Amino acid sequence: MKVSLFVTCLIDLFYTNAGKATVELLERLGCEVDFPEAQTCCGQPAYNSGYVKEAKEAMKQMMRAFAHADYVVTPSGSCAAMVKEYPHLFHGDPEWEEEAKRLAAKTYELTQFLVDVLKVEDVGASLHGRATYHTSCHMTRLLGVKEAPLCLLKNVKGLELVPLPNAHQCCGFGGTFSVKMGPISEQMVDEKIGHIEEVDADYLIGADCGCLMNIGGRIERLGKPIRVMHIAEVLNQRK
Amino acid sequence: MPMKIENGPFWKRVEENLQNDFMREAVAGMQDRGYVRRLGVIEELGHWEEWRSLAEQIRKHTLENLDYYLMQLSENVAKRGGHVFFAQTAEEANDYIRRVALEKQAKKIVKSKSMVTEEINLNPVLEAIGCQVVETDLGEYILQIDDHDPPSHIVGPALHKNKEQIRDVFQRKLGYTKSSDPVELARHAREMLRRDYLTADIGITGCNFAIAESGSITLVTNEGNADLVTALPKTQITVMGMERIVPTFEEMEVLVSMLTRSAVGQKLTSYITVLTGPRDEGDADGPEEFHLVIVDNGRSSILGTEFQPILQCIRCAACVNVCPVYRHIGGHSYGSIYSGPIGAVLSPLLGGYDDYKELPYASSLCAACTEACPVKIPLHELLIKHRQIIVEREGKAPVAEKLAMKAFRLGTASSPLYRFGTKFAPSAFAPFVEDGRITKGPGPLKAWTESREFPAPSKERFRDWFRDRQKGGNPL
């Protein structure tokens, strides 16, 4: 199966290991991975800030970049949810509406793709330790992917998965919210870290680098002994 | 109390409230308990998503035919001997009510369900003509006797006060001498209020749902005070926002069930009162005269715009009860009687961007509000629409942000510019990087690094790794 990777700007520039793990994981599961070089960003930073025109230019670039893809897979629930919004945003635009629908229909978040399309629940990964999973808001509420990541993590050998208290609550990232409303965002992430500590987790696993950058950045600042990992990295661990 | 709460600029309010540990603990406790309770009654009802769709459909249909249903309502109220007044502005509404009070030579007025009358700032108008105005919802009563402390939640207005603080207020203002036991406190309030019901000349209520087919109004309460407010005084005035209406009893039943489950996690409240016009011959109680004041106050200018869904709101506060921002900053930070996500959308619409331009940004867009809303208002999307208007029409966006977004557009709309721009990210950030992280960021990163580390850009972008790997044909 040929899969086109939409790696997201955060992974392209900062969290390259999550991108590498995604490629290796998909290849191990028999996919041929292609990386369309023309991709940039899904447009969300501009869209969520109210810069719709600017966002739409980025979105058009996305549609051009993935025009020939069969499946578009992305290791981010939030970016996948943004792409799923394209048909709504380009509704009534004769040039782009159909393209937007096509891209939205063939775009999958990584764990959703593994479970729903590849029908794999055990990827043969192993990682030793106690972990908890952060359900990012856009992935669960906007994209509706709730079970797939947990299903995959439950089958990771050696990993003790414990539920995160108040898991439904936002970590305080929210894109530009984290800088515009810094003091509020800080309180939110501190509450999240409090819950992670409550369950005594060695690992905090997530499927969105935005949330992980926020939670991880705060954990680092506070010097907490919690390792933050993208789910692709966990699923790509072999021992 | 007007819609706007005069308590300083946004950041001053937020900073103050972030320091208020008691308030934050009370809000978090309310949210956590409420979350479990609400999920419980939703589960018990079953088919929640279908109920939400039905409720949304009812609200949408009513708004699309609002003129028809309002006309039907007013005809039916008139048929039953009631008076109807359409008020385009807060002033018109207040003026009408003032005239009724003057005509009745009212000395004392009891009130219940006062949200919309707070929006139009009715009480000072009545007090100016010598009326004593008594709020009878327990939460509102506490705030009123505490020198008009503003409400901090649309369903539990005194949420920010604990029982000791309430005891102190009662001691100071009512000569109360007993303990902070909620039962004793409530009993005392009840004794005080009973006297007021019996001696009031006019009862004023809000309205949960008006029913067009019968000209009735529905009040949903747990305290039973609304029944006394509507049954005892000779004159009753109901003030309703013009959108708070349903076609028939059938839709009212659906929405009441959605309201009580979403607001307080109850199947039903203790009292659901339906009143139709003044007392009929042979009725044991009820007012001799009934007035319905239908308030526009900016609502009709929301109709037909992209913000129309906000008029679907049934004021349950489910969005407030799940909002992680409200959780930390509390209701007073919003500077409006409408707080939380509903307040962040509604306050700029009713009160303008000058006073409320920060509110659309006081959200991480986590969509917990949208998910909880029983009538499916896309609250987080409406917040983005506000942001869009602030940027495009109001021109109120900060210059640095505009520049950043111009750069974003340049950098993301074409792939060569993106590749060129991002290639130099590691060297551009290099002076700020230590141990693979940025602790004191420049420019917009400064706010981030106030409380968090920022990752250094990878030396090799993912795309470079992928290209090299393909060229080299390196196996895994």
Short mmCIF file of C-alpha atoms in Angstrom, two decimals, chain B residues 58-452:
data_model
loop_
_atom_site.label_atom_id
_atom_site.label_comp_id
_atom_site.label_asym_id
_atom_site.label_seq_id
_atom_site.Cartn_x
_atom_site.Cartn_y
_atom_site.Cartn_z
CA ILE B 58 -35.94 22.61 17.45
CA ARG B 59 -33.83 25.66 18.20
CA LYS B 60 -32.85 26.20 14.58
CA HIS B 61 -36.42 25.85 13.35
CA THR B 62 -37.66 28.29 15.96
CA LEU B 63 -35.01 30.88 15.10
CA GLU B 64 -35.68 30.56 11.40
CA ASN B 65 -39.35 31.25 12.08
CA LEU B 66 -38.89 33.56 15.01
CA ASP B 67 -41.17 36.31 13.69
CA TYR B 68 -44.00 33.82 13.24
CA TYR B 69 -43.68 32.28 16.69
CA LEU B 70 -43.28 35.62 18.45
CA MET B 71 -46.45 36.83 16.77
CA GLN B 72 -48.29 33.67 17.77
CA LEU B 73 -47.02 34.01 21.33
CA SER B 74 -48.09 37.60 21.66
CA GLU B 75 -51.54 36.90 20.21
CA ASN B 76 -52.06 34.07 22.66
CA VAL B 77 -50.87 36.11 25.62
CA ALA B 78 -53.27 38.88 24.62
CA LYS B 79 -56.13 36.38 24.22
CA ARG B 80 -55.62 35.33 27.82
CA GLY B 81 -55.79 38.93 28.96
CA GLY B 82 -52.05 39.58 29.22
CA HIS B 83 -50.13 42.58 27.90
CA VAL B 84 -47.19 42.19 25.52
CA PHE B 85 -44.47 44.74 24.95
CA PHE B 86 -41.70 44.36 22.38
CA ALA B 87 -38.62 46.25 23.56
CA GLN B 88 -36.00 46.94 20.98
CA THR B 89 -33.50 48.23 23.50
CA ALA B 90 -32.73 47.81 27.19
CA GLU B 91 -33.96 51.36 27.75
CA GLU B 92 -37.33 50.64 26.17
CA ALA B 93 -37.76 47.54 28.31
CA ASN B 94 -36.78 49.35 31.49
CA ASP B 95 -39.01 52.28 30.67
CA TYR B 96 -42.04 50.05 30.15
CA ILE B 97 -41.47 48.20 33.41
CA ARG B 98 -40.89 51.47 35.24
CA ARG B 99 -44.23 52.78 33.96
CA VAL B 100 -46.04 49.67 35.16
CA ALA B 101 -44.41 50.02 38.58
CA LEU B 102 -45.40 53.70 38.78
CA GLU B 103 -48.93 52.95 37.73
CA LYS B 104 -49.24 50.29 40.41
CA GLN B 105 -47.58 52.59 42.94
CA ALA B 106 -45.33 49.67 43.75
CA LYS B 107 -43.23 49.82 46.88
CA LYS B 108 -41.76 46.34 46.80
CA ILE B 109 -40.84 44.08 43.90
CA VAL B 110 -39.71 40.45 44.17
CA LYS B 111 -37.70 38.86 41.37
CA SER B 112 -36.67 35.43 40.15
CA LYS B 113 -34.58 34.19 37.19
CA SER B 114 -33.00 37.56 36.76
CA MET B 115 -30.34 37.05 34.08
CA VAL B 116 -32.02 39.08 31.34
CA THR B 117 -33.03 41.82 33.75
CA GLU B 118 -29.40 42.04 34.77
CA GLU B 119 -28.46 42.34 31.12
CA ILE B 120 -30.78 45.33 30.75
CA ASN B 121 -29.83 46.71 34.19
CA LEU B 122 -33.39 46.96 35.46
CA ASN B 123 -32.94 47.14 39.23
CA PRO B 124 -31.44 50.65 39.47
CA VAL B 125 -34.30 51.97 37.31
CA LEU B 126 -36.85 50.62 39.77
CA GLU B 127 -34.87 51.69 42.81
CA ALA B 128 -34.69 55.22 41.41
CA ILE B 129 -38.49 55.48 41.65
CA GLY B 130 -38.43 54.32 45.25
CA CYS B 131 -39.11 50.60 44.84
CA GLN B 132 -37.43 48.06 47.04
CA VAL B 133 -36.25 45.29 44.70
CA VAL B 134 -35.59 41.86 46.22
CA GLU B 135 -33.84 39.05 44.36
CA THR B 136 -35.24 35.72 45.54
CA ASP B 137 -33.05 33.09 43.84
CA LEU B 138 -30.79 32.19 46.77
CA GLY B 139 -27.56 32.85 44.87
CA GLU B 140 -28.79 36.18 43.53
CA TYR B 141 -30.13 37.09 46.99
CA ILE B 142 -26.70 36.53 48.55
CA LEU B 143 -25.01 38.68 45.90
CA GLN B 144 -27.61 41.41 46.21
CA ILE B 145 -27.26 41.80 49.96
CA ASP B 146 -23.46 41.68 49.60
CA ASP B 147 -23.52 45.15 48.02
CA HIS B 148 -24.33 43.83 44.55
CA ASP B 149 -21.37 41.49 44.13
CA PRO B 150 -21.47 40.47 40.45
CA PRO B 151 -22.53 36.94 39.45
CA SER B 152 -19.74 34.60 38.36
CA HIS B 153 -21.75 31.80 36.76
CA ILE B 154 -24.97 31.90 34.75
CA VAL B 155 -26.62 29.12 36.73
CA GLY B 156 -24.82 29.35 40.09
CA PRO B 157 -24.20 33.09 40.40
CA ALA B 158 -22.63 32.91 43.88
CA LEU B 159 -20.34 30.00 43.05
CA HIS B 160 -17.31 32.07 44.04
CA LYS B 161 -18.47 32.38 47.66
CA ASN B 162 -18.12 29.70 50.34
CA LYS B 163 -20.51 29.12 53.21
CA GLU B 164 -18.34 31.02 55.70
CA GLN B 165 -18.31 34.05 53.45
CA ILE B 166 -22.07 33.78 53.07
CA ARG B 167 -22.48 33.54 56.85
CA ASP B 168 -20.39 36.70 57.23
CA VAL B 169 -22.55 38.54 54.72
CA PHE B 170 -25.71 37.41 56.52
CA GLN B 171 -24.26 38.52 59.86
CA ARG B 172 -23.29 41.90 58.51
CA LYS B 173 -26.42 42.63 56.56
CA LEU B 174 -29.24 40.59 58.08
CA GLY B 175 -28.33 40.34 61.75
CA TYR B 176 -27.85 36.60 61.36
CA THR B 177 -26.43 34.92 64.46
CA LYS B 178 -26.24 31.23 63.59
CA SER B 179 -23.63 28.96 61.99
CA SER B 180 -22.34 28.51 58.47
CA ASP B 181 -24.38 25.33 58.07
CA PRO B 182 -26.02 25.63 54.63
CA VAL B 183 -29.35 24.36 56.01
CA GLU B 184 -29.42 27.10 58.65
CA LEU B 185 -28.31 29.72 56.16
CA ALA B 186 -31.00 28.70 53.68
CA ARG B 187 -33.65 28.64 56.42
CA HIS B 188 -32.76 32.16 57.41
CA ALA B 189 -32.92 33.39 53.83
CA ARG B 190 -36.26 31.67 53.42
CA GLU B 191 -37.69 33.37 56.52
CA MET B 192 -36.55 36.76 55.29
CA LEU B 193 -37.87 36.15 51.79
CA ARG B 194 -41.30 34.85 52.87
CA ARG B 195 -42.11 38.27 54.26
CA ASP B 196 -41.12 39.85 51.00
CA TYR B 197 -43.29 37.58 48.84
CA LEU B 198 -46.32 38.35 50.98
CA THR B 199 -45.85 42.10 50.88
CA ALA B 200 -44.63 42.56 47.30
CA ASP B 201 -46.71 44.53 44.82
CA ILE B 202 -45.08 43.17 41.69
CA GLY B 203 -43.31 39.93 40.81
CA ILE B 204 -40.73 40.02 38.02
CA THR B 205 -39.31 36.88 36.46
CA GLY B 206 -37.18 35.88 33.53
CA CYS B 207 -38.26 33.06 31.27
CA ASN B 208 -36.70 29.74 30.34
CA PHE B 209 -39.06 29.04 27.46
CA ALA B 210 -42.13 30.83 26.22
CA ILE B 211 -44.61 28.55 24.48
CA ALA B 212 -46.05 30.08 21.33
CA GLU B 213 -49.11 27.82 20.94
CA SER B 214 -50.55 28.72 24.33
CA GLY B 215 -48.96 32.03 25.30
CA SER B 216 -47.41 30.38 28.36
CA ILE B 217 -44.07 30.90 30.02
CA THR B 218 -41.97 28.15 31.57
CA LEU B 219 -39.72 28.58 34.59
CA VAL B 220 -37.28 25.88 35.63
CA THR B 221 -36.10 26.11 39.25
CA ASN B 222 -34.98 24.08 42.21
CA GLU B 223 -35.92 26.47 44.98
CA GLY B 224 -39.60 27.04 44.33
CA ASN B 225 -39.19 30.78 44.73
CA ALA B 226 -40.33 31.51 41.18
CA ASP B 227 -43.70 29.97 42.06
CA LEU B 228 -44.12 32.39 44.94
CA VAL B 229 -42.94 35.34 42.84
CA THR B 230 -45.54 34.54 40.19
CA ALA B 231 -48.38 33.43 42.49
CA LEU B 232 -48.52 36.05 45.25
CA PRO B 233 -48.06 39.62 43.94
CA LYS B 234 -51.04 41.15 42.13
CA THR B 235 -49.00 42.11 39.12
CA GLN B 236 -46.57 39.88 37.29
CA ILE B 237 -44.03 40.97 34.71
CA THR B 238 -42.05 38.40 32.75
CA VAL B 239 -39.00 39.60 30.87
CA MET B 240 -37.70 37.32 28.15
CA GLY B 241 -34.91 37.44 25.61
CA MET B 242 -36.68 37.37 22.24
CA GLU B 243 -35.15 34.01 21.30
CA ARG B 244 -36.31 32.13 24.39
CA ILE B 245 -39.33 30.59 22.76
CA VAL B 246 -40.56 27.19 21.51
CA PRO B 247 -43.51 26.39 19.21
CA THR B 248 -45.42 23.95 21.46
CA PHE B 249 -45.37 22.06 24.76
CA GLU B 250 -43.82 19.12 22.97
CA GLU B 251 -40.61 21.01 22.16
CA MET B 252 -40.60 22.59 25.61
CA GLU B 253 -40.53 19.14 27.18
CA VAL B 254 -37.50 18.11 25.11
CA LEU B 255 -35.58 21.29 25.85
CA VAL B 256 -36.36 21.27 29.57
CA SER B 257 -34.97 17.76 29.80
CA MET B 258 -31.83 18.83 27.91
CA LEU B 259 -31.55 21.93 30.10
CA THR B 260 -31.79 20.25 33.49
CA ARG B 261 -29.50 17.39 32.52
CA SER B 262 -26.90 19.73 31.06
CA ALA B 263 -27.11 22.42 33.72
CA VAL B 264 -27.12 20.47 36.94
CA GLY B 265 -27.02 16.80 35.98
CA GLN B 266 -30.62 16.29 37.07
CA LYS B 267 -33.34 14.43 35.17
CA LEU B 268 -35.70 17.21 36.17
CA THR B 269 -35.51 20.11 38.56
CA SER B 270 -37.73 20.29 41.64
CA TYR B 271 -40.05 22.78 39.99
CA ILE B 272 -41.04 23.25 36.39
CA THR B 273 -43.65 25.95 36.33
CA VAL B 274 -45.83 26.83 33.38
CA LEU B 275 -47.87 30.01 33.63
CA THR B 276 -50.47 31.20 31.21
CA GLY B 277 -51.61 34.79 31.53
CA PRO B 278 -53.27 36.35 34.57
CA ARG B 279 -55.48 34.52 37.07
CA ASP B 280 -58.63 33.04 35.59
CA GLU B 281 -61.98 33.05 37.31
CA GLY B 282 -61.92 30.27 39.85
CA ASP B 283 -58.10 30.10 40.07
CA ALA B 284 -56.89 29.90 43.64
CA ASP B 285 -53.91 32.17 43.04
CA GLY B 286 -51.92 33.96 40.35
CA PRO B 287 -51.57 37.61 39.38
CA GLU B 288 -54.44 39.86 38.44
CA GLU B 289 -52.36 41.46 35.75
CA PHE B 290 -49.72 39.93 33.52
CA HIS B 291 -47.14 41.68 31.34
CA LEU B 292 -44.72 40.00 28.97
CA VAL B 293 -41.73 42.12 27.94
CA ILE B 294 -39.89 40.66 24.97
CA VAL B 295 -36.36 42.02 24.81
CA ASP B 296 -34.34 42.38 21.62
CA ASN B 297 -31.34 44.39 22.89
CA GLY B 298 -29.03 43.42 20.03
CA ARG B 299 -30.39 39.94 19.36
CA SER B 300 -32.10 40.67 16.06
CA SER B 301 -28.84 41.99 14.66
CA ILE B 302 -27.31 38.55 15.34
CA LEU B 303 -30.11 36.87 13.39
CA GLY B 304 -29.12 36.07 9.84
CA THR B 305 -25.39 36.40 10.56
CA GLU B 306 -22.82 33.67 10.98
CA PHE B 307 -23.34 34.07 14.73
CA GLN B 308 -27.03 33.07 14.61
CA PRO B 309 -26.32 29.69 16.29
CA ILE B 310 -25.50 31.52 19.53
CA LEU B 311 -29.22 32.35 19.79
CA GLN B 312 -29.87 28.60 20.11
CA CYS B 313 -28.49 28.89 23.66
CA ILE B 314 -30.78 27.70 26.45
CA ARG B 315 -28.49 29.08 29.22
CA CYS B 316 -27.63 25.74 30.78
CA ALA B 317 -23.94 26.60 31.36
CA ALA B 318 -22.77 23.14 30.30
CA CYS B 319 -20.06 24.92 28.28
CA VAL B 320 -19.02 26.91 31.34
CA ASN B 321 -18.90 23.77 33.45
CA VAL B 322 -16.42 22.03 31.16
CA CYS B 323 -14.29 25.02 30.16
CA PRO B 324 -10.65 24.65 31.29
CA VAL B 325 -10.09 28.40 30.98
CA TYR B 326 -13.12 29.28 33.12
CA ARG B 327 -11.85 26.66 35.57
CA HIS B 328 -8.77 28.73 36.31
CA ILE B 329 -9.90 32.32 35.86
CA GLY B 330 -13.50 32.11 37.14
CA GLY B 331 -16.52 34.10 36.01
CA HIS B 332 -15.47 37.59 37.09
CA SER B 333 -12.50 37.55 34.71
CA TYR B 334 -14.89 37.76 31.78
CA GLY B 335 -16.08 41.23 32.79
CA SER B 336 -19.63 40.31 31.85
CA ILE B 337 -22.55 38.59 33.52
CA TYR B 338 -22.22 36.06 30.68
CA SER B 339 -19.01 34.14 31.38
CA GLY B 340 -17.30 31.02 30.06
CA PRO B 341 -17.48 30.07 26.38
CA ILE B 342 -21.05 31.32 25.92
CA GLY B 343 -19.97 34.63 27.44
CA ALA B 344 -16.86 34.81 25.27
CA VAL B 345 -19.06 34.52 22.18
CA LEU B 346 -22.09 36.50 23.34
CA SER B 347 -20.55 39.42 25.25
CA PRO B 348 -18.70 40.89 22.22
CA LEU B 349 -21.89 40.54 20.18
CA LEU B 350 -24.12 42.32 22.69
CA GLY B 351 -21.51 44.65 24.18
CA GLY B 352 -19.04 45.29 21.34
CA TYR B 353 -15.39 44.50 20.73
CA ASP B 354 -14.06 47.57 22.53
CA ASP B 355 -14.99 46.10 25.89
CA TYR B 356 -14.62 42.43 25.07
CA LYS B 357 -11.89 42.03 22.45
CA GLU B 358 -9.80 39.68 24.63
CA LEU B 359 -12.61 37.20 25.30
CA PRO B 360 -12.48 35.36 21.94
CA TYR B 361 -8.82 34.61 22.68
CA ALA B 362 -9.52 33.33 26.20
CA SER B 363 -9.93 29.82 24.83
CA SER B 364 -7.52 27.09 23.86
CA LEU B 365 -10.11 25.97 21.26
CA CYS B 366 -10.21 22.60 22.98
CA ALA B 367 -13.87 22.28 21.91
CA ALA B 368 -15.01 20.86 25.26
CA CYS B 369 -17.76 23.51 25.09
CA THR B 370 -18.90 22.49 21.64
CA GLU B 371 -18.98 18.86 22.72
CA ALA B 372 -21.02 19.60 25.86
CA CYS B 373 -23.56 21.97 24.32
CA PRO B 374 -26.99 20.27 24.34
CA VAL B 375 -28.20 22.33 21.37
CA LYS B 376 -25.00 21.91 19.37
CA ILE B 377 -23.78 25.48 19.19
CA PRO B 378 -20.31 25.30 17.55
CA LEU B 379 -18.89 27.54 20.28
CA HIS B 380 -15.20 27.16 19.48
CA GLU B 381 -15.86 27.86 15.80
CA LEU B 382 -17.73 31.04 16.72
CA LEU B 383 -14.71 32.11 18.77
CA ILE B 384 -12.56 31.69 15.64
CA LYS B 385 -15.11 33.79 13.70
CA HIS B 386 -14.74 36.55 16.28
CA ARG B 387 -10.97 36.37 15.86
CA GLN B 388 -11.39 36.63 12.13
CA ILE B 389 -13.53 39.75 12.51
CA ILE B 390 -11.08 41.28 14.98
CA VAL B 391 -8.29 40.74 12.42
CA GLU B 392 -10.09 41.59 9.20
CA ARG B 393 -12.79 44.08 10.06
CA GLU B 394 -11.89 45.65 13.35
CA GLY B 395 -8.18 45.84 12.61
CA LYS B 396 -7.50 45.25 16.31
CA ALA B 397 -4.85 42.54 15.92
CA PRO B 398 -1.38 43.33 17.29
CA VAL B 399 1.18 44.44 14.68
CA ALA B 400 3.66 41.69 15.59
CA GLU B 401 0.95 39.09 15.01
CA LYS B 402 0.05 40.56 11.62
CA LEU B 403 3.68 40.45 10.58
CA ALA B 404 4.05 36.89 11.79
CA MET B 405 1.00 35.85 9.80
CA LYS B 406 2.31 37.60 6.68
CA ALA B 407 5.48 35.57 7.10
CA PHE B 408 3.36 32.48 7.64
CA ARG B 409 1.54 33.09 4.40
CA LEU B 410 4.79 33.62 2.51
CA GLY B 411 6.41 30.60 4.08
CA THR B 412 3.60 28.12 3.72
CA ALA B 413 1.89 29.06 0.46
CA SER B 414 4.76 27.76 -1.63
CA SER B 415 7.18 25.01 -1.04
CA PRO B 416 10.47 26.65 -2.15
CA LEU B 417 9.97 29.54 0.28
CA TYR B 418 9.08 27.15 3.09
CA ARG B 419 12.15 25.06 2.40
CA PHE B 420 14.36 28.12 2.17
CA GLY B 421 12.93 29.73 5.31
CA THR B 422 13.08 26.66 7.49
CA LYS B 423 16.54 25.57 6.35
CA PHE B 424 18.06 28.40 8.32
CA ALA B 425 15.95 27.90 11.44
CA PRO B 426 18.70 26.03 13.35
CA SER B 427 21.26 28.77 12.76
CA ALA B 428 18.75 31.54 13.43
CA PHE B 429 17.88 30.01 16.78
CA ALA B 430 21.45 28.95 17.58
CA PRO B 431 22.33 31.92 19.82
CA PHE B 432 19.44 31.04 22.11
CA VAL B 433 19.98 27.30 22.30
CA GLU B 434 21.56 25.59 25.26
CA ASP B 435 21.50 21.81 25.79
CA GLY B 436 19.13 21.39 22.86
CA ARG B 437 16.54 23.74 24.28
CA ILE B 438 15.65 27.40 24.47
CA THR B 439 15.11 28.77 27.96
CA LYS B 440 14.90 32.49 27.18
CA GLY B 441 13.32 32.91 23.80
CA PRO B 442 13.36 36.04 21.62
CA GLY B 443 10.27 37.85 20.31
CA PRO B 444 7.09 35.82 20.42
CA LEU B 445 8.95 32.92 22.03
CA LYS B 446 9.51 35.04 25.12
CA ALA B 447 5.96 34.45 26.38
CA TRP B 448 6.38 30.72 25.82
CA THR B 449 9.68 30.51 27.68
CA GLU B 450 8.29 32.42 30.66
CA SER B 451 7.05 29.07 31.89
CA ARG B 452 8.31 26.40 29.49
#
